[in-house]
PDB file of C-alpha atoms in Angstrom:
ATOM      1  CA  UNK K   1      50.325 121.523  83.736  1.00 55.00           C
ATOM      2  CA  UNK K   2      50.883 122.718  87.596  1.00 59.00           C
ATOM      3  CA  UNK K   3      51.309 126.622  86.634  1.00 56.00           C
ATOM      4  CA  UNK K   4      51.694 127.580  90.406  1.00 58.00           C
ATOM      5  CA  UNK K   5      54.158 124.984  90.952  1.00 57.00           C
ATOM      6  CA  UNK K   6      55.970 126.839  87.187  1.00 55.00           C
ATOM      7  CA  UNK K   7      55.770 130.070  88.823  1.00 65.00           C
ATOM      8  CA  UNK K   8      57.449 129.122  92.609  1.00 63.00           C
ATOM      9  CA  UNK K   9      60.347 127.880  90.254  1.00 60.00           C
ATOM     10  CA  UNK K  10      60.448 130.893  88.035  1.00 60.00           C
ATOM     11  CA  UNK K  11      60.281 132.669  90.904  1.00 60.00           C
ATOM     12  CA  UNK K  12      63.002 131.465  93.396  1.00 60.00           C
ATOM     13  CA  UNK K  13      65.154 131.451  89.283  1.00 59.00           C
ATOM     14  CA  UNK K  14      64.549 135.334  89.412  1.00 62.00           C
ATOM     15  CA  UNK K  15      65.912 135.433  93.317  1.00 59.00           C
ATOM     16  CA  UNK K  16      68.621 133.009  92.613  1.00 60.00           C
ATOM     17  CA  UNK K  17      70.011 135.056  89.443  1.00 57.00           C
ATOM     18  CA  UNK K  18      69.345 138.514  90.001  1.00 57.00           C
ATOM     19  CA  UNK K  19      72.135 139.119  92.844  1.00 59.00           C
ATOM     20  CA  UNK K  20      74.495 137.031  90.624  1.00 51.00           C
ATOM     21  CA  UNK K  21      74.394 139.195  87.668  1.00 54.00           C
ATOM     22  CA  UNK K  22      73.997 142.105  89.825  1.00 51.00           C
ATOM     23  CA  UNK K  23      77.575 141.181  90.934  1.00 48.00           C
ATOM     24  CA  UNK K  24      78.244 140.282  87.817  1.00 46.00           C
ATOM     25  CA  UNK K  25      77.897 144.045  87.109  1.00 48.00           C
ATOM     26  CA  UNK K  26      80.116 144.951  89.892  1.00 48.00           C
ATOM     27  CA  UNK K  27      82.929 142.882  89.288  1.00 45.00           C
ATOM     28  CA  UNK K  28      85.005 144.807  86.183  1.00 43.00           C
ATOM     29  CA  UNK K  29      83.990 148.076  88.154  1.00 43.00           C
ATOM     30  CA  UNK K  30      85.817 147.060  91.122  1.00 43.00           C
ATOM     31  CA  UNK K  31      88.961 146.573  88.193  1.00 44.00           C
ATOM     32  CA  UNK K  32      88.372 149.187  86.477  1.00 48.00           C
ATOM     33  CA  UNK K  33      87.676 152.387  89.167  1.00 59.00           C
ATOM     34  CA  UNK K  34      89.564 155.555  88.743  1.00 80.00           C
ATOM     35  CA  UNK K  35      92.464 156.160  91.223  1.00 88.00           C
ATOM     36  CA  UNK K  36      92.013 158.623  94.181  1.00 94.00           C
ATOM     37  CA  UNK K  37      93.875 161.521  93.022  1.00 95.00           C
ATOM     38  CA  UNK K  38      97.301 162.725  94.683  1.00 96.00           C
ATOM     39  CA  UNK K  39      97.254 166.288  94.550  1.00 96.00           C
ATOM     40  CA  UNK K  40     100.279 166.751  96.970  1.00 95.00           C
ATOM     41  CA  UNK K  41     103.135 164.475  97.754  1.00 94.00           C
ATOM     42  CA  UNK K  42     105.329 166.274 100.619  1.00 89.00           C
ATOM     43  CA  UNK K  43     103.063 166.262 103.694  1.00 97.00           C
ATOM     44  CA  UNK K  44     104.783 166.430 106.849  1.00 97.00           C
ATOM     45  CA  UNK K  45     104.551 163.543 109.681  1.00 97.00           C
ATOM     46  CA  UNK K  46     104.038 164.480 113.106  1.00 97.00           C
ATOM     47  CA  UNK K  47     106.940 162.945 114.586  1.00 92.00           C
ATOM     48  CA  UNK K  48     107.589 165.544 116.930  1.00 90.00           C
ATOM     49  CA  UNK K  49     104.501 166.134 118.324  1.00 96.00           C
ATOM     50  CA  UNK K  50     102.645 164.461 121.642  1.00 95.00           C
ATOM     51  CA  UNK K  51      99.579 162.135 121.968  1.00 94.00           C
ATOM     52  CA  UNK K  52      96.548 161.655 124.486  1.00 89.00           C
ATOM     53  CA  UNK K  53      97.550 158.669 124.439  1.00 87.00           C
ATOM     54  CA  UNK K  54     101.351 159.277 124.749  1.00 80.00           C
ATOM     55  CA  UNK K  55     101.542 156.446 121.429  1.00 86.00           C
ATOM     56  CA  UNK K  56     104.048 157.563 118.776  1.00 92.00           C
ATOM     57  CA  UNK K  57     100.941 158.666 116.591  1.00 95.00           C
ATOM     58  CA  UNK K  58     102.709 159.398 113.074  1.00 97.00           C
ATOM     59  CA  UNK K  59     100.721 159.425 109.594  1.00 97.00           C
ATOM     60  CA  UNK K  60     103.205 156.557 107.573  1.00 96.00           C
ATOM     61  CA  UNK K  61     101.718 153.597 107.125  1.00 96.00           C
ATOM     62  CA  UNK K  62      98.396 154.537 107.980  1.00 97.00           C
ATOM     63  CA  UNK K  63      95.114 155.650 106.087  1.00 97.00           C
ATOM     64  CA  UNK K  64      94.682 159.329 107.901  1.00 98.00           C
ATOM     65  CA  UNK K  65      92.079 161.680 108.553  1.00 98.00           C
ATOM     66  CA  UNK K  66      93.296 165.204 109.483  1.00 98.00           C
ATOM     67  CA  UNK K  67      92.005 167.572 110.976  1.00 97.00           C
ATOM     68  CA  UNK K  68      93.142 171.282 113.297  1.00 97.00           C
ATOM     69  CA  UNK K  69      91.050 172.208 116.054  1.00 96.00           C
ATOM     70  CA  UNK K  70      93.047 174.453 117.257  1.00 94.00           C
ATOM     71  CA  UNK K  71      93.238 176.185 121.190  1.00 92.00           C
ATOM     72  CA  UNK K  72      89.421 176.733 122.012  1.00 90.00           C
ATOM     73  CA  UNK K  73      87.869 172.682 120.016  1.00 89.00           C
ATOM     74  CA  UNK K  74      84.611 173.804 122.109  1.00 86.00           C
ATOM     75  CA  UNK K  75      83.998 176.820 119.036  1.00 88.00           C
ATOM     76  CA  UNK K  76      84.533 173.583 116.300  1.00 88.00           C
ATOM     77  CA  UNK K  77      82.062 171.142 117.818  1.00 89.00           C
ATOM     78  CA  UNK K  78      79.704 170.508 115.148  1.00 92.00           C
ATOM     79  CA  UNK K  79      82.925 170.050 112.714  1.00 93.00           C
ATOM     80  CA  UNK K  80      83.847 167.564 115.216  1.00 94.00           C
ATOM     81  CA  UNK K  81      80.581 165.589 116.130  1.00 93.00           C
ATOM     82  CA  UNK K  82      80.926 165.369 112.194  1.00 94.00           C
ATOM     83  CA  UNK K  83      83.121 163.882 111.843  1.00 95.00           C
ATOM     84  CA  UNK K  84      82.605 161.381 114.371  1.00 94.00           C
ATOM     85  CA  UNK K  85      79.114 160.443 112.955  1.00 93.00           C
ATOM     86  CA  UNK K  86      79.775 160.446 109.297  1.00 94.00           C
ATOM     87  CA  UNK K  87      83.585 159.796 108.707  1.00 95.00           C
ATOM     88  CA  UNK K  88      84.480 157.894 112.350  1.00 95.00           C
ATOM     89  CA  UNK K  89      81.741 155.587 112.823  1.00 92.00           C
ATOM     90  CA  UNK K  90      81.746 154.396 109.311  1.00 93.00           C
ATOM     91  CA  UNK K  91      85.303 153.583 108.742  1.00 94.00           C
ATOM     92  CA  UNK K  92      87.473 152.834 112.237  1.00 91.00           C
ATOM     93  CA  UNK K  93      86.564 149.292 111.238  1.00 86.00           C
ATOM     94  CA  UNK K  94      89.604 149.742 107.917  1.00 89.00           C
ATOM     95  CA  UNK K  95      92.879 148.428 109.006  1.00 86.00           C
ATOM     96  CA  UNK K  96      94.962 150.885 109.510  1.00 92.00           C
ATOM     97  CA  UNK K  97      92.484 153.985 109.656  1.00 96.00           C
ATOM     98  CA  UNK K  98      92.512 156.608 112.314  1.00 97.00           C
ATOM     99  CA  UNK K  99      91.600 160.305 113.011  1.00 97.00           C
ATOM    100  CA  UNK K 100      94.339 162.852 113.769  1.00 97.00           C
ATOM    101  CA  UNK K 101      93.383 166.687 115.226  1.00 97.00           C
ATOM    102  CA  UNK K 102      96.073 168.804 115.683  1.00 97.00           C
ATOM    103  CA  UNK K 103      96.006 171.074 118.600  1.00 97.00           C
ATOM    104  CA  UNK K 104      98.681 173.340 120.799  1.00 97.00           C
ATOM    105  CA  UNK K 105     100.201 172.538 123.351  1.00 96.00           C
ATOM    106  CA  UNK K 106      97.698 173.597 126.315  1.00 95.00           C
ATOM    107  CA  UNK K 107      94.859 172.502 125.153  1.00 95.00           C
ATOM    108  CA  UNK K 108      95.421 169.083 126.169  1.00 94.00           C
ATOM    109  CA  UNK K 109      92.382 169.353 129.181  1.00 94.00           C
ATOM    110  CA  UNK K 110      90.625 171.272 126.066  1.00 94.00           C
ATOM    111  CA  UNK K 111      90.947 168.096 124.036  1.00 93.00           C
ATOM    112  CA  UNK K 112      89.807 165.484 127.127  1.00 91.00           C
ATOM    113  CA  UNK K 113      86.226 166.741 127.000  1.00 91.00           C
ATOM    114  CA  UNK K 114      85.829 167.146 123.503  1.00 91.00           C
ATOM    115  CA  UNK K 115      86.555 163.845 123.477  1.00 89.00           C
ATOM    116  CA  UNK K 116      84.252 162.902 126.460  1.00 88.00           C
ATOM    117  CA  UNK K 117      81.522 164.986 124.118  1.00 87.00           C
ATOM    118  CA  UNK K 118      81.617 162.657 120.938  1.00 86.00           C
ATOM    119  CA  UNK K 119      82.364 159.759 122.725  1.00 82.00           C
ATOM    120  CA  UNK K 120      79.171 158.513 123.734  1.00 73.00           C
ATOM    121  CA  UNK K 121      81.138 155.931 125.530  1.00 64.00           C
ATOM    122  CA  UNK K 122      81.713 154.553 122.675  1.00 77.00           C
ATOM    123  CA  UNK K 123      85.134 152.843 120.864  1.00 81.00           C
ATOM    124  CA  UNK K 124      87.027 155.662 119.809  1.00 89.00           C
ATOM    125  CA  UNK K 125      90.866 154.450 120.443  1.00 90.00           C
ATOM    126  CA  UNK K 126      91.573 155.189 116.390  1.00 94.00           C
ATOM    127  CA  UNK K 127      90.586 159.082 117.169  1.00 95.00           C
ATOM    128  CA  UNK K 128      93.918 160.780 118.371  1.00 95.00           C
ATOM    129  CA  UNK K 129      94.565 164.196 119.374  1.00 96.00           C
ATOM    130  CA  UNK K 130      98.078 165.192 119.073  1.00 97.00           C
ATOM    131  CA  UNK K 131      99.749 168.481 120.053  1.00 97.00           C
ATOM    132  CA  UNK K 132     102.782 170.224 118.901  1.00 96.00           C
ATOM    133  CA  UNK K 133     104.427 173.822 119.054  1.00 97.00           C
ATOM    134  CA  UNK K 134     102.094 176.604 117.061  1.00 97.00           C
ATOM    135  CA  UNK K 135     105.551 176.449 114.842  1.00 97.00           C
ATOM    136  CA  UNK K 136     105.073 172.915 114.236  1.00 97.00           C
ATOM    137  CA  UNK K 137     101.293 173.038 113.849  1.00 97.00           C
ATOM    138  CA  UNK K 138     101.577 175.787 110.486  1.00 97.00           C
ATOM    139  CA  UNK K 139     104.707 173.847 109.160  1.00 97.00           C
ATOM    140  CA  UNK K 140     102.694 170.407 108.922  1.00 97.00           C
ATOM    141  CA  UNK K 141      99.274 172.722 107.903  1.00 98.00           C
ATOM    142  CA  UNK K 142     101.731 174.548 104.837  1.00 97.00           C
ATOM    143  CA  UNK K 143     102.480 170.972 103.945  1.00 97.00           C
ATOM    144  CA  UNK K 144      99.153 170.454 102.344  1.00 97.00           C
ATOM    145  CA  UNK K 145      97.578 172.079  99.425  1.00 95.00           C
ATOM    146  CA  UNK K 146      94.899 173.890 100.947  1.00 94.00           C
ATOM    147  CA  UNK K 147      93.226 176.927  99.581  1.00 90.00           C
ATOM    148  CA  UNK K 148      92.184 178.186 103.398  1.00 92.00           C
ATOM    149  CA  UNK K 149      94.718 179.067 105.905  1.00 94.00           C
ATOM    150  CA  UNK K 150      93.993 178.312 109.239  1.00 96.00           C
ATOM    151  CA  UNK K 151      92.231 181.263 111.447  1.00 95.00           C
ATOM    152  CA  UNK K 152      94.199 182.444 114.945  1.00 94.00           C
ATOM    153  CA  UNK K 153      93.595 179.573 117.628  1.00 94.00           C
ATOM    154  CA  UNK K 154      94.898 177.547 114.853  1.00 96.00           C
ATOM    155  CA  UNK K 155      91.800 175.317 113.434  1.00 96.00           C
ATOM    156  CA  UNK K 156      89.841 175.485 110.626  1.00 96.00           C
ATOM    157  CA  UNK K 157      86.842 173.382 109.684  1.00 95.00           C
ATOM    158  CA  UNK K 158      88.508 171.103 106.810  1.00 97.00           C
ATOM    159  CA  UNK K 159      89.702 168.151 107.049  1.00 98.00           C
ATOM    160  CA  UNK K 160      92.680 166.275 104.792  1.00 98.00           C
ATOM    161  CA  UNK K 161      92.627 162.530 103.395  1.00 98.00           C
ATOM    162  CA  UNK K 162      96.713 161.484 103.509  1.00 98.00           C
ATOM    163  CA  UNK K 163      97.700 158.136 102.805  1.00 97.00           C
ATOM    164  CA  UNK K 164     100.385 155.655 103.766  1.00 96.00           C
ATOM    165  CA  UNK K 165     102.972 157.499 101.471  1.00 96.00           C
ATOM    166  CA  UNK K 166     102.401 160.696 103.305  1.00 97.00           C
ATOM    167  CA  UNK K 167     100.204 161.800  99.889  1.00 97.00           C
ATOM    168  CA  UNK K 168      97.476 163.692 100.493  1.00 98.00           C
ATOM    169  CA  UNK K 169      94.739 162.403  98.302  1.00 97.00           C
ATOM    170  CA  UNK K 170      91.874 164.483  97.162  1.00 96.00           C
ATOM    171  CA  UNK K 171      90.476 165.333  93.812  1.00 95.00           C
ATOM    172  CA  UNK K 172      92.385 167.137  90.812  1.00 94.00           C
ATOM    173  CA  UNK K 173      89.069 167.888  88.595  1.00 92.00           C
ATOM    174  CA  UNK K 174      85.778 168.345  91.344  1.00 88.00           C
ATOM    175  CA  UNK K 175      82.939 169.694  88.535  1.00 91.00           C
ATOM    176  CA  UNK K 176      80.109 168.621  88.734  1.00 86.00           C
ATOM    177  CA  UNK K 177      78.108 166.912  85.577  1.00 88.00           C
ATOM    178  CA  UNK K 178      76.896 170.436  84.732  1.00 90.00           C
ATOM    179  CA  UNK K 179      79.651 172.417  85.234  1.00 86.00           C
ATOM    180  CA  UNK K 180      81.459 169.223  82.636  1.00 91.00           C
ATOM    181  CA  UNK K 181      78.092 169.821  79.957  1.00 89.00           C
ATOM    182  CA  UNK K 182      79.225 174.085  80.060  1.00 90.00           C
ATOM    183  CA  UNK K 183      82.889 173.123  80.351  1.00 90.00           C
ATOM    184  CA  UNK K 184      83.201 175.402  83.249  1.00 91.00           C
ATOM    185  CA  UNK K 185      87.243 176.049  84.143  1.00 93.00           C
ATOM    186  CA  UNK K 186      88.947 172.981  86.321  1.00 92.00           C
ATOM    187  CA  UNK K 187      88.865 173.442  90.162  1.00 90.00           C
ATOM    188  CA  UNK K 188      90.056 170.743  92.297  1.00 93.00           C
ATOM    189  CA  UNK K 189      88.771 169.477  96.217  1.00 95.00           C
ATOM    190  CA  UNK K 190      92.038 169.570  98.329  1.00 96.00           C
ATOM    191  CA  UNK K 191      90.067 169.873 101.637  1.00 97.00           C
ATOM    192  CA  UNK K 192      86.372 168.358 103.449  1.00 97.00           C
ATOM    193  CA  UNK K 193      84.846 171.136 104.843  1.00 96.00           C
ATOM    194  CA  UNK K 194      83.152 169.553 108.537  1.00 95.00           C
ATOM    195  CA  UNK K 195      80.219 172.269 108.376  1.00 95.00           C
ATOM    196  CA  UNK K 196      79.061 170.916 105.462  1.00 95.00           C
ATOM    197  CA  UNK K 197      77.246 167.470 105.730  1.00 95.00           C
ATOM    198  CA  UNK K 198      76.165 166.930 102.762  1.00 94.00           C
ATOM    199  CA  UNK K 199      80.116 166.870 101.360  1.00 95.00           C
ATOM    200  CA  UNK K 200      80.924 164.641 104.144  1.00 95.00           C
ATOM    201  CA  UNK K 201      78.402 162.449 103.361  1.00 92.00           C
ATOM    202  CA  UNK K 202      78.399 161.797  99.705  1.00 91.00           C
ATOM    203  CA  UNK K 203      82.273 163.235  98.724  1.00 95.00           C
ATOM    204  CA  UNK K 204      84.176 162.325 101.335  1.00 96.00           C
ATOM    205  CA  UNK K 205      83.027 158.935 102.304  1.00 94.00           C
ATOM    206  CA  UNK K 206      83.283 157.903  98.521  1.00 94.00           C
ATOM    207  CA  UNK K 207      86.478 158.797  98.416  1.00 96.00           C
ATOM    208  CA  UNK K 208      88.007 157.124 100.917  1.00 96.00           C
ATOM    209  CA  UNK K 209      86.368 154.071 100.071  1.00 94.00           C
ATOM    210  CA  UNK K 210      87.976 154.707  96.696  1.00 94.00           C
ATOM    211  CA  UNK K 211      91.670 154.906  98.639  1.00 95.00           C
ATOM    212  CA  UNK K 212      90.459 151.407 100.712  1.00 93.00           C
ATOM    213  CA  UNK K 213      89.853 149.881  97.621  1.00 92.00           C
ATOM    214  CA  UNK K 214      92.990 150.844  96.229  1.00 92.00           C
ATOM    215  CA  UNK K 215      95.282 149.583  99.046  1.00 90.00           C
ATOM    216  CA  UNK K 216      93.227 146.348  99.691  1.00 88.00           C
ATOM    217  CA  UNK K 217      93.881 145.978  95.366  1.00 87.00           C
ATOM    218  CA  UNK K 218      97.424 146.230  96.064  1.00 83.00           C
ATOM    219  CA  UNK K 219      97.950 143.981  98.750  1.00 80.00           C
ATOM    220  CA  UNK K 220      95.885 141.443  96.543  1.00 74.00           C
ATOM    221  CA  UNK K 221      98.315 142.418  93.608  1.00 69.00           C
ATOM    222  CA  UNK K 222      95.715 143.441  91.129  1.00 59.00           C
ATOM    223  CA  UNK K 223      96.041 147.468  91.331  1.00 56.00           C
ATOM    224  CA  UNK K 224      96.919 148.653  88.004  1.00 56.00           C
ATOM    225  CA  UNK K 225      96.389 152.548  88.145  1.00 52.00           C
ATOM    226  CA  UNK K 226      97.208 154.333  84.731  1.00 47.00           C
ATOM    227  CA  UNK K 227      94.867 157.218  86.330  1.00 42.00           C
ATOM    228  CA  UNK K 228      96.121 160.566  86.840  1.00 39.00           C
ATOM    229  CA  UNK K 229      98.923 161.536  89.013  1.00 39.00           C
ATOM    230  CA  UNK K 230     100.633 164.139  90.820  1.00 39.00           C
ATOM    231  CA  UNK K 231     102.469 165.742  88.220  1.00 40.00           C
ATOM    232  CA  UNK K 232      99.866 166.530  86.566  1.00 37.00           C
ATOM    233  CA  UNK K 233      99.503 169.307  88.418  1.00 36.00           C
ATOM    234  CA  UNK K 234     102.373 170.803  87.016  1.00 39.00           C
ATOM    235  CA  UNK K 235     100.462 171.501  83.789  1.00 35.00           C
ATOM    236  CA  UNK K 236      97.196 172.741  85.735  1.00 36.00           C
ATOM    237  CA  UNK K 237      96.872 176.262  86.709  1.00 37.00           C
ATOM    238  CA  UNK K 238      92.818 176.248  87.917  1.00 39.00           C
ATOM    239  CA  UNK K 239      91.943 177.727  91.271  1.00 38.00           C
ATOM    240  CA  UNK K 240      92.074 175.374  94.013  1.00 40.00           C
ATOM    241  CA  UNK K 241      88.775 173.965  96.405  1.00 40.00           C
TER     242      UNK K 241
END
């Protein structure tokens, strides 16, 4: 018996069947995952705002990461850089994805400088700055579910996920495994802090991938959601996060 030849066939068999087996394990997971929770159904669109590209930028029919950098965005340059490197660069190839940064009218030049700083001559056509009156900005922010408020410059380090139907997405229960074991009180994740790199790399990236999977399955007619929906909030009195 030629043991070398047998060993070679065994190795080739393992190399062939191992990826196939791995894919078979993954296949059920793509159809039985838990969709990203709807935590708010009444997000205002930004039809009244102008954009840096003179395009009509809206949330409707887009998957949007929404941020507020205020009238002095240089103070929030770290948050903007993290958002560019950890979110935009990763998801810019996905269909109907966009990042929208809301700023007050009069800060157009500051937005242009920030855009130049973070672009590094790369394609950022799906990153939009939009400009509105302070009251309109506050109204959009108020329509979001958030624990924190905008500061006096109309800025925050937090960003939000808005789906194609103007619903805010997040987590109704953001407890860790250890907190679940200790039966800690339920708390929500409504926004993602761009200063916290781990939160953006792990939680936000995972949540966006889940949302893109949901829409991909909807296009294929494979989506079947029996997950918790936004009306679950009616019976939830936990503090927000």
